[in-house]
mmCIF file with all atom_site columns, C-alpha atoms in Angstrom:
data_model
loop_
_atom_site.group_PDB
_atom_site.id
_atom_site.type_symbol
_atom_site.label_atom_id
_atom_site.label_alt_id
_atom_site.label_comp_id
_atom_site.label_asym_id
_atom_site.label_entity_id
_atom_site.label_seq_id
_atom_site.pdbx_PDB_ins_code
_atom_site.Cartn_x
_atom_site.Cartn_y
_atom_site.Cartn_z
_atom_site.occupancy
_atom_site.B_iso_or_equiv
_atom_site.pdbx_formal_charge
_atom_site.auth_seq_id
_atom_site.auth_comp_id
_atom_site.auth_asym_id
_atom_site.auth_atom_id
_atom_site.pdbx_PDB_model_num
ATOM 1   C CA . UNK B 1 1   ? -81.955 172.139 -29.495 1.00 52.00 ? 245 UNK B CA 1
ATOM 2   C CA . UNK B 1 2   ? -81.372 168.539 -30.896 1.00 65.00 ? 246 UNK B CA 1
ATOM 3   C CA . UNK B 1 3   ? -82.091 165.484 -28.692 1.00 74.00 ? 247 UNK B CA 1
ATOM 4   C CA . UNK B 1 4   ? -78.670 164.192 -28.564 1.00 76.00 ? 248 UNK B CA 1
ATOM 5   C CA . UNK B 1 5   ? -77.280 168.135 -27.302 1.00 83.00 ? 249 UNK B CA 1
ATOM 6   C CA . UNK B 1 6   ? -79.472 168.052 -24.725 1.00 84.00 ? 250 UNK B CA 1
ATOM 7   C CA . UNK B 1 7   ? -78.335 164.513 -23.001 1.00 85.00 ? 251 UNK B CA 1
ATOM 8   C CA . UNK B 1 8   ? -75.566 166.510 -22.676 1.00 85.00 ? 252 UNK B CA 1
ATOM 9   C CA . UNK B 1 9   ? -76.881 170.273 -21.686 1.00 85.00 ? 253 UNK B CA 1
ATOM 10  C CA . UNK B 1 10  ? -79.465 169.333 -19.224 1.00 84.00 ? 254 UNK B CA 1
ATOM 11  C CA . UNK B 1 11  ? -77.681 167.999 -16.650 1.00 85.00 ? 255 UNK B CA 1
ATOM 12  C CA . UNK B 1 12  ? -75.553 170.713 -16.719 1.00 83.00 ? 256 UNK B CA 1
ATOM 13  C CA . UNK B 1 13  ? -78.506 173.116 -15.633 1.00 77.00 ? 257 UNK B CA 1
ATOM 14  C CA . UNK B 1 14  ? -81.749 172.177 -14.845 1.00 76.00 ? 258 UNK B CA 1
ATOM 15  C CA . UNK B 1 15  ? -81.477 168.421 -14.270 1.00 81.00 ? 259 UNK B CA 1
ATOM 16  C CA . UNK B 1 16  ? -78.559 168.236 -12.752 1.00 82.00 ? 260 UNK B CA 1
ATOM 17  C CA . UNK B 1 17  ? -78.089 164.914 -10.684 1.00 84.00 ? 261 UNK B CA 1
ATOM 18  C CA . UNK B 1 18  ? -76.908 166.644 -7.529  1.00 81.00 ? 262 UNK B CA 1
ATOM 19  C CA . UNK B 1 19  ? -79.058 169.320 -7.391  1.00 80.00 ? 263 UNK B CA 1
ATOM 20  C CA . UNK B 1 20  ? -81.528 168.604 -9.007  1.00 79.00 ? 264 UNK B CA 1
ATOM 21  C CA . UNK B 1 21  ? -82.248 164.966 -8.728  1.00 76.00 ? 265 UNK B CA 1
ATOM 22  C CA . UNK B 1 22  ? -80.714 164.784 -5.264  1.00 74.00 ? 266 UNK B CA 1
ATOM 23  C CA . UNK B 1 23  ? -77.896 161.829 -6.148  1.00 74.00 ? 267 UNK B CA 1
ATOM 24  C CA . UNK B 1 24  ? -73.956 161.412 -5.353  1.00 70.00 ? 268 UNK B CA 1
ATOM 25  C CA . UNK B 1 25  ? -74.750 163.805 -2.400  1.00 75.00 ? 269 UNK B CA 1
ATOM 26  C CA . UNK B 1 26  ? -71.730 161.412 -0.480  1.00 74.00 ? 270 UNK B CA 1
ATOM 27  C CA . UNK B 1 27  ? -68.957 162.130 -2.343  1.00 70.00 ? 271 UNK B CA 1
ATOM 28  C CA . UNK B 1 28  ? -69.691 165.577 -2.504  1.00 72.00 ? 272 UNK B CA 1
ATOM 29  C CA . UNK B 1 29  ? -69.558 165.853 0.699   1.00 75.00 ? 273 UNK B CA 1
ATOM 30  C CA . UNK B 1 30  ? -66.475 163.303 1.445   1.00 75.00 ? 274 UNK B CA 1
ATOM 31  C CA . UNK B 1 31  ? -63.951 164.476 -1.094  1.00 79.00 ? 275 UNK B CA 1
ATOM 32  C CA . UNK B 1 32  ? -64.546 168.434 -1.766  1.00 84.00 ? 276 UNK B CA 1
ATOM 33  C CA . UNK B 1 33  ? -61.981 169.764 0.935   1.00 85.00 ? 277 UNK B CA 1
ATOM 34  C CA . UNK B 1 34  ? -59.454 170.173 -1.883  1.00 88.00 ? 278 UNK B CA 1
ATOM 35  C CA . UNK B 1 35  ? -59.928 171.178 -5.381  1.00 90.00 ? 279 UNK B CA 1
ATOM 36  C CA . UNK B 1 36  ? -57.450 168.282 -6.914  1.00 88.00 ? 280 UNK B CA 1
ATOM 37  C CA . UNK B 1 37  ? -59.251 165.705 -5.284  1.00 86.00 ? 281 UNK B CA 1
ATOM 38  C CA . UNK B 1 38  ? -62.559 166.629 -6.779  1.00 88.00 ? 282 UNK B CA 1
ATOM 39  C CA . UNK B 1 39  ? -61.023 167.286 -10.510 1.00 90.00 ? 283 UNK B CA 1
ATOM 40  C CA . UNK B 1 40  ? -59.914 163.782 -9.967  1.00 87.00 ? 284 UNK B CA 1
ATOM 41  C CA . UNK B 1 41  ? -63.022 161.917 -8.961  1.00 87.00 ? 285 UNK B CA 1
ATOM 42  C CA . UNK B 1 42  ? -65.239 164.158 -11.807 1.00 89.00 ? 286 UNK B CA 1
ATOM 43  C CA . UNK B 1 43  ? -62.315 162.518 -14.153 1.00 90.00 ? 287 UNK B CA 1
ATOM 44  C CA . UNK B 1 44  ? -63.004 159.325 -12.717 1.00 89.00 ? 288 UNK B CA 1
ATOM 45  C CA . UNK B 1 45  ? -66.539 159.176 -12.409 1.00 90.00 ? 289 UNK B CA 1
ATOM 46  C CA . UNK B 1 46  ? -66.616 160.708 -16.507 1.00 93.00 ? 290 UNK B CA 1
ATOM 47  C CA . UNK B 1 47  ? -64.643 158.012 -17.242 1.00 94.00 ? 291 UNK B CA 1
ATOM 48  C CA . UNK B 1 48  ? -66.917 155.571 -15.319 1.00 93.00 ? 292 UNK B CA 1
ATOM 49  C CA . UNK B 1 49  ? -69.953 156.524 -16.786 1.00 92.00 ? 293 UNK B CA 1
ATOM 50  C CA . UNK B 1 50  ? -69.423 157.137 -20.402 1.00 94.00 ? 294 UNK B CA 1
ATOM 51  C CA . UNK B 1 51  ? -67.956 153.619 -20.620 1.00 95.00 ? 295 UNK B CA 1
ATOM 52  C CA . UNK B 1 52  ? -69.993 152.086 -18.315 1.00 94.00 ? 296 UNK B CA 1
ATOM 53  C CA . UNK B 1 53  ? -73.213 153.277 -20.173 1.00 94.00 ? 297 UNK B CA 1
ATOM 54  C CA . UNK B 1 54  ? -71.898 152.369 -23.715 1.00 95.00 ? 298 UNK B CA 1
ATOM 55  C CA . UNK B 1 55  ? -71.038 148.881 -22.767 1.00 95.00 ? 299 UNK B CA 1
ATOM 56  C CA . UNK B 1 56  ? -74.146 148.273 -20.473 1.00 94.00 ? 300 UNK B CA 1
ATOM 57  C CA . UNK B 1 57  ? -76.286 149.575 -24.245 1.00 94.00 ? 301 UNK B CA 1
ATOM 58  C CA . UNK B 1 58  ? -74.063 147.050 -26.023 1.00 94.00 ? 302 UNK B CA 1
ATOM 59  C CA . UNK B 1 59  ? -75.543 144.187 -23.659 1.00 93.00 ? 303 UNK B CA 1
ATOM 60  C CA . UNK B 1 60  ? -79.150 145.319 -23.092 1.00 91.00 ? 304 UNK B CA 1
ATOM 61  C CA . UNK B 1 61  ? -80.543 142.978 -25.593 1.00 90.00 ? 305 UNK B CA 1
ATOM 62  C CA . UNK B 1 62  ? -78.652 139.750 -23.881 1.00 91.00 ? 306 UNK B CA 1
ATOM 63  C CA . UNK B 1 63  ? -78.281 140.776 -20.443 1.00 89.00 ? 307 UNK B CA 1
ATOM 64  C CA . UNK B 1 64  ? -81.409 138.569 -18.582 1.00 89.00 ? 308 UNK B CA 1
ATOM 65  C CA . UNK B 1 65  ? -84.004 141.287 -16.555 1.00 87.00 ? 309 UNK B CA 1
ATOM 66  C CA . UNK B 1 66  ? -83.696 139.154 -12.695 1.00 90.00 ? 310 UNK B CA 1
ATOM 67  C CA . UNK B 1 67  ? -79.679 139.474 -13.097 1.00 91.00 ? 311 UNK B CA 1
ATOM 68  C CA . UNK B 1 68  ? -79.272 143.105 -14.306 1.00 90.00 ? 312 UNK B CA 1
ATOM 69  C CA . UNK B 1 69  ? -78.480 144.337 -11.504 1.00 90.00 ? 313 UNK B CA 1
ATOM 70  C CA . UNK B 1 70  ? -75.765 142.099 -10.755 1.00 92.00 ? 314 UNK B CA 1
ATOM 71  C CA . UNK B 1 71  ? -74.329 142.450 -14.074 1.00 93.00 ? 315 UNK B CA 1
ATOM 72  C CA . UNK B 1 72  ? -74.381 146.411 -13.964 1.00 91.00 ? 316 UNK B CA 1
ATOM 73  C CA . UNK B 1 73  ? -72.808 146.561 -10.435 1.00 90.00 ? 317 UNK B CA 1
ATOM 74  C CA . UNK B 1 74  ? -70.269 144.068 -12.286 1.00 92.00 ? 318 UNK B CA 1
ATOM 75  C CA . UNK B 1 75  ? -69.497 146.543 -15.170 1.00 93.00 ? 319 UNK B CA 1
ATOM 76  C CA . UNK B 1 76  ? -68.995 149.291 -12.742 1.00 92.00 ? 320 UNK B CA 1
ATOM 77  C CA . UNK B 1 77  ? -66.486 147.356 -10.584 1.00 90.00 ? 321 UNK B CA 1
ATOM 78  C CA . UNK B 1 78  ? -64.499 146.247 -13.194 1.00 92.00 ? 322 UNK B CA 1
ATOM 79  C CA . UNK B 1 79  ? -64.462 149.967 -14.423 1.00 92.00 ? 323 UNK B CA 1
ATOM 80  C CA . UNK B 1 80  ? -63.461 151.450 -10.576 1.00 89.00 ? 324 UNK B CA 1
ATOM 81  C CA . UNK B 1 81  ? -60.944 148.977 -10.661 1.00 90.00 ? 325 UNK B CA 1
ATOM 82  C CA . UNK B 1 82  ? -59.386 150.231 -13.654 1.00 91.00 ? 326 UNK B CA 1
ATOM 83  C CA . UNK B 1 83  ? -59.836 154.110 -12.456 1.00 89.00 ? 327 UNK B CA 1
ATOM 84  C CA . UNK B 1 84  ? -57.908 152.666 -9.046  1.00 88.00 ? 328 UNK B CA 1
ATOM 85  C CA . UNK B 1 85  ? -54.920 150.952 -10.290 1.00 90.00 ? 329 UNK B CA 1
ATOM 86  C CA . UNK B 1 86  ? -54.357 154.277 -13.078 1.00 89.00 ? 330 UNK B CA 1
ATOM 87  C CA . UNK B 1 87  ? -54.553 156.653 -9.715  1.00 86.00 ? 331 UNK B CA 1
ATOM 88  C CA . UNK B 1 88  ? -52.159 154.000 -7.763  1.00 87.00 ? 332 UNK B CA 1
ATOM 89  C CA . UNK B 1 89  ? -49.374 153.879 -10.663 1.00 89.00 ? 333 UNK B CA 1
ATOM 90  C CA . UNK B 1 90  ? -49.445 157.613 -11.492 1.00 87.00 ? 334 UNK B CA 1
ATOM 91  C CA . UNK B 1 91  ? -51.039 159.571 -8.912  1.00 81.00 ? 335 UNK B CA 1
ATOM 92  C CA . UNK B 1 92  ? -50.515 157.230 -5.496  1.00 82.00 ? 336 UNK B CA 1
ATOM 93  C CA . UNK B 1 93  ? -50.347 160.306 -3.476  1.00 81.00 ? 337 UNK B CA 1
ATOM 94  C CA . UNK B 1 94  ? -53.495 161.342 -4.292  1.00 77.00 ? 338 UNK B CA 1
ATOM 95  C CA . UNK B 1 95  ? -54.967 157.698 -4.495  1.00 80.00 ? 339 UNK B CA 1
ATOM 96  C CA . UNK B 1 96  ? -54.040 157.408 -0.539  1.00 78.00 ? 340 UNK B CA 1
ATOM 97  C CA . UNK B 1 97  ? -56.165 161.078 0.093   1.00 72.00 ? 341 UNK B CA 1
ATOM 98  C CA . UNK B 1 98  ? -58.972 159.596 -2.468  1.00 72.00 ? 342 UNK B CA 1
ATOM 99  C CA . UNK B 1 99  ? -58.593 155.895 -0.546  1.00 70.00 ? 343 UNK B CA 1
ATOM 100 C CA . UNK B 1 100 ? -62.174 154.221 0.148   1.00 72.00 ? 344 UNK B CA 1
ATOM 101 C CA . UNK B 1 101 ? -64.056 156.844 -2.101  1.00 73.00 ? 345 UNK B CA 1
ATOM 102 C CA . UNK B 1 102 ? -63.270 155.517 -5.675  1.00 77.00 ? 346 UNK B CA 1
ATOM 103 C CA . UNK B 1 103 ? -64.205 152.501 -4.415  1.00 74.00 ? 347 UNK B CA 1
ATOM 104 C CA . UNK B 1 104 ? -67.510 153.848 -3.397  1.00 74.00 ? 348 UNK B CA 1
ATOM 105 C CA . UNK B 1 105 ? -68.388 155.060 -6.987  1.00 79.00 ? 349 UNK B CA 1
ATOM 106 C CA . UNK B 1 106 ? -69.720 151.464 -6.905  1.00 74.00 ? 350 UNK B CA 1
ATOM 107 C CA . UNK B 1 107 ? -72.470 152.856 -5.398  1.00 71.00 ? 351 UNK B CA 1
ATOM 108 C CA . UNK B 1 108 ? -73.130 155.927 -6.190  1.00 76.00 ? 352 UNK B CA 1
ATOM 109 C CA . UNK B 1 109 ? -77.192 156.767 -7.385  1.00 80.00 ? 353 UNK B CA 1
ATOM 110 C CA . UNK B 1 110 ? -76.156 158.476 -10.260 1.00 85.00 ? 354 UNK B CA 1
ATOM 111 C CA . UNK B 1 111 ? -73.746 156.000 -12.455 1.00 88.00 ? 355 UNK B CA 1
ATOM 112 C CA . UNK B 1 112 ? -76.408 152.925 -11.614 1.00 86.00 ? 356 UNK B CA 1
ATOM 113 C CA . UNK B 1 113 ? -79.331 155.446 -11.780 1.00 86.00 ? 357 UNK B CA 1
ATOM 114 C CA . UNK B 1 114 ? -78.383 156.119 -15.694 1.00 89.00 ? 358 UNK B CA 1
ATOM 115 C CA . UNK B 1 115 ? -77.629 152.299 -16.120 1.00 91.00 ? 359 UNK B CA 1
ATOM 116 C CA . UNK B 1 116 ? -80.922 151.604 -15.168 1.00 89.00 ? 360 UNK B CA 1
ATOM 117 C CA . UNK B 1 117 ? -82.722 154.322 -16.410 1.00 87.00 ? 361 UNK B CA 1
ATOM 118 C CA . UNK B 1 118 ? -81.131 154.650 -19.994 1.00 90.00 ? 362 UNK B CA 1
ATOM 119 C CA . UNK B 1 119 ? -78.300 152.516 -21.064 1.00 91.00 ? 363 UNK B CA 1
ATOM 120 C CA . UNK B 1 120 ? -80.820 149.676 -20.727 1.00 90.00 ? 364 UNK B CA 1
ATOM 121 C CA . UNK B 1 121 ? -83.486 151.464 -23.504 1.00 89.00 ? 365 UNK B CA 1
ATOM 122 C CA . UNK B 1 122 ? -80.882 152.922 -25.941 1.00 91.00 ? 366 UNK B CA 1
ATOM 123 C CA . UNK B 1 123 ? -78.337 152.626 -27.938 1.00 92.00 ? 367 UNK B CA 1
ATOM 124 C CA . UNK B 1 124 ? -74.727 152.901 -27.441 1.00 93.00 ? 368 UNK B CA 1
ATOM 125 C CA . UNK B 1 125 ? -73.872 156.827 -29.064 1.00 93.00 ? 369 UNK B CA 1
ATOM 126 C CA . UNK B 1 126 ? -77.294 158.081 -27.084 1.00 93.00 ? 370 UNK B CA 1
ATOM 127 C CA . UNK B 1 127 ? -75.717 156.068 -23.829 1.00 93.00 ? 371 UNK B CA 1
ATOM 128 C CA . UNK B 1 128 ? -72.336 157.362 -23.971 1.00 94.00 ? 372 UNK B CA 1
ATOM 129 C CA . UNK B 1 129 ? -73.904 161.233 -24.631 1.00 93.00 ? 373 UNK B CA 1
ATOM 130 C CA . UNK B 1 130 ? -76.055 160.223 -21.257 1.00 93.00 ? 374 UNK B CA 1
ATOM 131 C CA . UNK B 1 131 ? -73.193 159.504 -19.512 1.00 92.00 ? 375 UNK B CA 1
ATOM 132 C CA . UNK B 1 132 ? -70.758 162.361 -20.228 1.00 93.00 ? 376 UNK B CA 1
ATOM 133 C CA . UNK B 1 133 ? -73.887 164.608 -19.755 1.00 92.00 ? 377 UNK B CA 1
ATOM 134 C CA . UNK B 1 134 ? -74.454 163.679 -16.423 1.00 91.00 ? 378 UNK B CA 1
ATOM 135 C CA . UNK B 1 135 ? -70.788 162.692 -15.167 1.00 92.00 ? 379 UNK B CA 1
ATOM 136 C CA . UNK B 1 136 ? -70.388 166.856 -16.323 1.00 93.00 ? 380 UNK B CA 1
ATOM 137 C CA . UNK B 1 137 ? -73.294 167.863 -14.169 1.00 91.00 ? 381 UNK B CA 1
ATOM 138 C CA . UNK B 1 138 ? -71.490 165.886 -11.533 1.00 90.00 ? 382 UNK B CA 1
ATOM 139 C CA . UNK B 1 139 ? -68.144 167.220 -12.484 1.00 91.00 ? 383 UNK B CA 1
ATOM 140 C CA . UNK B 1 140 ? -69.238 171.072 -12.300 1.00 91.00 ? 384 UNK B CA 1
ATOM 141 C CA . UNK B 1 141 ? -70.964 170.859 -8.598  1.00 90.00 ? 385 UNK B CA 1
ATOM 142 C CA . UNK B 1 142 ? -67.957 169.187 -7.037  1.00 91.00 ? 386 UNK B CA 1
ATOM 143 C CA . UNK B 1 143 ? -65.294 171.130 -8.649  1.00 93.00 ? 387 UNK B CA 1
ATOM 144 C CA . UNK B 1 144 ? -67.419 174.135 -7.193  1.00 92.00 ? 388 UNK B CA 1
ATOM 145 C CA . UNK B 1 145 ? -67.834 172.674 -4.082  1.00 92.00 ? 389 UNK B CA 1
ATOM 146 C CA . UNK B 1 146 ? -64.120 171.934 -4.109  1.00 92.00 ? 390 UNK B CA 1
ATOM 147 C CA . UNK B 1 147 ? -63.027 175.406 -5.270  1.00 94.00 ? 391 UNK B CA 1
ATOM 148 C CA . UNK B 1 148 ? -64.796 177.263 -2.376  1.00 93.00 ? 392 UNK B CA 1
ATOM 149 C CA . UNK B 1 149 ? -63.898 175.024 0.304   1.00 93.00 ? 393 UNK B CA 1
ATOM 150 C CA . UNK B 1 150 ? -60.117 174.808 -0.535  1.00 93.00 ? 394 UNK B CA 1
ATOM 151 C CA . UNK B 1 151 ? -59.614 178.563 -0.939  1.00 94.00 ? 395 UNK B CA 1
ATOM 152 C CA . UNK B 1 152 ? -62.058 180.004 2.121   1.00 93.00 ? 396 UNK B CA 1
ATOM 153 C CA . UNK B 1 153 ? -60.754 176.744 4.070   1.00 92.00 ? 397 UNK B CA 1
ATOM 154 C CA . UNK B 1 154 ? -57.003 176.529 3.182   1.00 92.00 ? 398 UNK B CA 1
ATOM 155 C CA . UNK B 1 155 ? -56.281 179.841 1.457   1.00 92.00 ? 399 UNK B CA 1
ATOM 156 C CA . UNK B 1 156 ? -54.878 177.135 -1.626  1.00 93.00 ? 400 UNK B CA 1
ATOM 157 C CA . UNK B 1 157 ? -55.913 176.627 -5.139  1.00 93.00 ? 401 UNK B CA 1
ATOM 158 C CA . UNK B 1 158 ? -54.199 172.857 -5.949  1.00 90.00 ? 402 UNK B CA 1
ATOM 159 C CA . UNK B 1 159 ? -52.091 173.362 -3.175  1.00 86.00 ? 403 UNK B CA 1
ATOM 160 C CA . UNK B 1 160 ? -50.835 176.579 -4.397  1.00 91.00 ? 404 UNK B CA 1
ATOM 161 C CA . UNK B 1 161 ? -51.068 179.814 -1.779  1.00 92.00 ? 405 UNK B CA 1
ATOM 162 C CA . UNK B 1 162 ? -53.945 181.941 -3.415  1.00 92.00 ? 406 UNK B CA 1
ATOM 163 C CA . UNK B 1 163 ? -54.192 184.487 -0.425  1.00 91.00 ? 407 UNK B CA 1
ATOM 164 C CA . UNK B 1 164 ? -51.286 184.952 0.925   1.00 90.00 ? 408 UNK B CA 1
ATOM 165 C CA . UNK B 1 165 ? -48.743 183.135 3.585   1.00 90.00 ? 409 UNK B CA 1
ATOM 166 C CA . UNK B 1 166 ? -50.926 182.642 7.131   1.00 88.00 ? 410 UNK B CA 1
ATOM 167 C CA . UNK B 1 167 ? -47.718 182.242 9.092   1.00 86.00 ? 411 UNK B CA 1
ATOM 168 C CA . UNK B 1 168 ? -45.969 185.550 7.274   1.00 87.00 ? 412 UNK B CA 1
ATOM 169 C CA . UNK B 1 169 ? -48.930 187.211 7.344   1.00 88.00 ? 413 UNK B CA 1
ATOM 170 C CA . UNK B 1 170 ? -48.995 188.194 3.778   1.00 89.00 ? 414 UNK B CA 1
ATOM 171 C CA . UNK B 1 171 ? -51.149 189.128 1.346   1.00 88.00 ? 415 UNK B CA 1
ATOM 172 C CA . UNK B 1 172 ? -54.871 189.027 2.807   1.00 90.00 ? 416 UNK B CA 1
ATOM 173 C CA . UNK B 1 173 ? -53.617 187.688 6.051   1.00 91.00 ? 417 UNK B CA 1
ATOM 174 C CA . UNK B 1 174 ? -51.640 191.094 6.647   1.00 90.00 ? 418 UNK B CA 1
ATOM 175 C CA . UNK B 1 175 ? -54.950 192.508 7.267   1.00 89.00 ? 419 UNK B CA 1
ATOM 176 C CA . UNK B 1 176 ? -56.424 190.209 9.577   1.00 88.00 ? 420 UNK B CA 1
ATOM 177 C CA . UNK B 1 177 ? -57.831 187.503 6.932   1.00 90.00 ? 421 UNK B CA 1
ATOM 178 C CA . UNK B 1 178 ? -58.057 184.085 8.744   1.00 91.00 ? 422 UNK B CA 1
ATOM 179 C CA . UNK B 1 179 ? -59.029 180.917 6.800   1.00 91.00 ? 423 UNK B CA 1
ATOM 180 C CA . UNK B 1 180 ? -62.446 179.871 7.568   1.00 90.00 ? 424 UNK B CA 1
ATOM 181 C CA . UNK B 1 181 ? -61.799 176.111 9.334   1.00 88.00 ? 425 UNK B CA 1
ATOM 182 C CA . UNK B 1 182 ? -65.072 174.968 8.931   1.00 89.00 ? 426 UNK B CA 1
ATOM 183 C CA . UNK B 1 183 ? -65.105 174.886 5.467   1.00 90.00 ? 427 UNK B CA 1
ATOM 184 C CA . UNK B 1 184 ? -63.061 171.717 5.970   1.00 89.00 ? 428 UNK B CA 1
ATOM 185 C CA . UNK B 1 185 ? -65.904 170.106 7.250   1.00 87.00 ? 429 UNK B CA 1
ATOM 186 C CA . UNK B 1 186 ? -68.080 167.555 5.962   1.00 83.00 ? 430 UNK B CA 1
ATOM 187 C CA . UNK B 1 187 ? -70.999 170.084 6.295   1.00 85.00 ? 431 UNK B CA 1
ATOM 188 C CA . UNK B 1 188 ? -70.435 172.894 4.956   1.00 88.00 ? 432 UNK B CA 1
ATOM 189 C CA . UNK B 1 189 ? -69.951 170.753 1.485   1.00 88.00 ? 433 UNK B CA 1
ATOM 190 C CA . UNK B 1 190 ? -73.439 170.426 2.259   1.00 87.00 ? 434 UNK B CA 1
ATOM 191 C CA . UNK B 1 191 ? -74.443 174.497 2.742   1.00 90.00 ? 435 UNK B CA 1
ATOM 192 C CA . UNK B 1 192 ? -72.566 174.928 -0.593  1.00 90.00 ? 436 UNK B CA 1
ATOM 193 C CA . UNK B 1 193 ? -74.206 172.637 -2.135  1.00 89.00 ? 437 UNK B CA 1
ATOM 194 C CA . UNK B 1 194 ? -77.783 174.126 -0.908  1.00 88.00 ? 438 UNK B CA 1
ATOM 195 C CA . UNK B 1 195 ? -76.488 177.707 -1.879  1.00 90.00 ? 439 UNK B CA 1
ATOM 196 C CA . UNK B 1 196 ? -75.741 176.226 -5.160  1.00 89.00 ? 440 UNK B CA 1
ATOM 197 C CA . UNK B 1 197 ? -79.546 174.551 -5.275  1.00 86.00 ? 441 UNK B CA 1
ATOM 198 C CA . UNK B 1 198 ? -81.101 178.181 -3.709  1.00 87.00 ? 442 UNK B CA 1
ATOM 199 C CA . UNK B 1 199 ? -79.131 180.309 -6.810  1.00 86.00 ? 443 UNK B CA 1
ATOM 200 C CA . UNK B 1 200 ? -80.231 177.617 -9.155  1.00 84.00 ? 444 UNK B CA 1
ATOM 201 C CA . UNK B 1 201 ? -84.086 177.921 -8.434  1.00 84.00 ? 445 UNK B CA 1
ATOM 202 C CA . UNK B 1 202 ? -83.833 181.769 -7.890  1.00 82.00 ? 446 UNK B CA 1
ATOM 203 C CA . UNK B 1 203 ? -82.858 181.986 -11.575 1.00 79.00 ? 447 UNK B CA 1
ATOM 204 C CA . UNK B 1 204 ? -85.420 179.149 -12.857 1.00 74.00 ? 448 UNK B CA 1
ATOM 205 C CA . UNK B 1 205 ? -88.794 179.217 -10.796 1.00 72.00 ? 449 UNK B CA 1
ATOM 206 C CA . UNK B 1 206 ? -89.572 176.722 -12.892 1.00 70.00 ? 450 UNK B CA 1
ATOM 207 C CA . UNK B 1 207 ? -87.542 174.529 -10.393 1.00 67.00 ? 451 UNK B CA 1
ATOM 208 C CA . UNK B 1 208 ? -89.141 175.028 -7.184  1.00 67.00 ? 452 UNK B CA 1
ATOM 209 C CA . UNK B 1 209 ? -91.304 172.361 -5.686  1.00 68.00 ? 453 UNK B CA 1
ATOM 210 C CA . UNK B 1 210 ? -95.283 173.032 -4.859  1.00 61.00 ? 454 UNK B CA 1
#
């Protein structure tokens, strides 16, 4: 496998940033109780971090080492600011449920973590491969996450019914099926994400900690 597929395979599997290097753990856990709104975040965060990376390669050579910080959390804000007025002109609905959380991908670990850690030592193609790589490995955990918490908590798929009509009592709720309230809950993002982690090192022991 060639260096530049596996900036983008890896995260996808065994170094994935949520479960495997333990980052963007909040937004997981804030934004997962419906499918849409995690689609939309992993499209936002993609978008994010493949530009973010290439331009923050573009200015390694010129960007001064006490300041790059400051200049990377600038790049990223001007980027969330961008993802936030799209949602608010096309998708302000959804922008209101999303609120303080695209704001937050300011902060999150992983988009300054690959700033930091690559953008800075390599060129702009390599960067941008970094960052769709790992803005994937994002992507597939909370649309996961989001999948089983919308349908076990709200019986929906992107708002659509999936099993049935609670109040009729059709499909599985015509033989007894209730939807599972706590998957609604800020925690049990957090089980699904450790069931995720537990199938993940059951297939590669390679994974497990001493």
């Amino acid at each position: 496998m060639g260096k530049d597929s596996r900036l983008i395979l890896d995260p996808l599997a065994d170094n994935n940033p949520i479960t495997i290097q333990v980052l963007g753990i909040c937004s997981a856990l804030a934004i997962t109780a419906e499918l849409e709104a995690s689609i939309v975040m992993s499209i936002s965060v993609l978008f994010v971090l493949g530009v973010g990376n290439v331009v923050i390669s573009l200015m390694r050579n010129i960007i001064p080492s006490k300041i790059r910080i400051i200049v990377q959390l600038i790049v990223v804000a001007t980027l969330v600011i961008i993802v936030d007025l799209v949602l608010k002109a096309f998708a302000y609905e959804l922008s209101k449920t999303l609120s303080v959380f695209v704001g937050l991908i300011i902060t999150n670990c992983i988009i300054m973590g690959r700033f930091e850690a690559f953008a800075l030592g390599n060129g702009p193609w390599r960067s941008f491969l970094d960052g769709i790589g790992n803005s994937l490995g994002y992507a597939v955990i909370l649309i996961i996450v989001g999948f089983f918490r919308e349908l076990l908590g709200s019986g929906t798929l992107l708002g659509i019914k999936i099993l049935g009509d609670p109040v009729a009592k059709t499909g599985l709720y015509a033989y007894g099926y209730e939807n599972n309230g706590f998957m609604l809950l800020s925690p049990m993002a957090l089980i699904v994400v450790g069931i995720i982690i537990w199938v993940q090192r059951s297939r590669n022991k390679a994974l497990i900690e001493d």
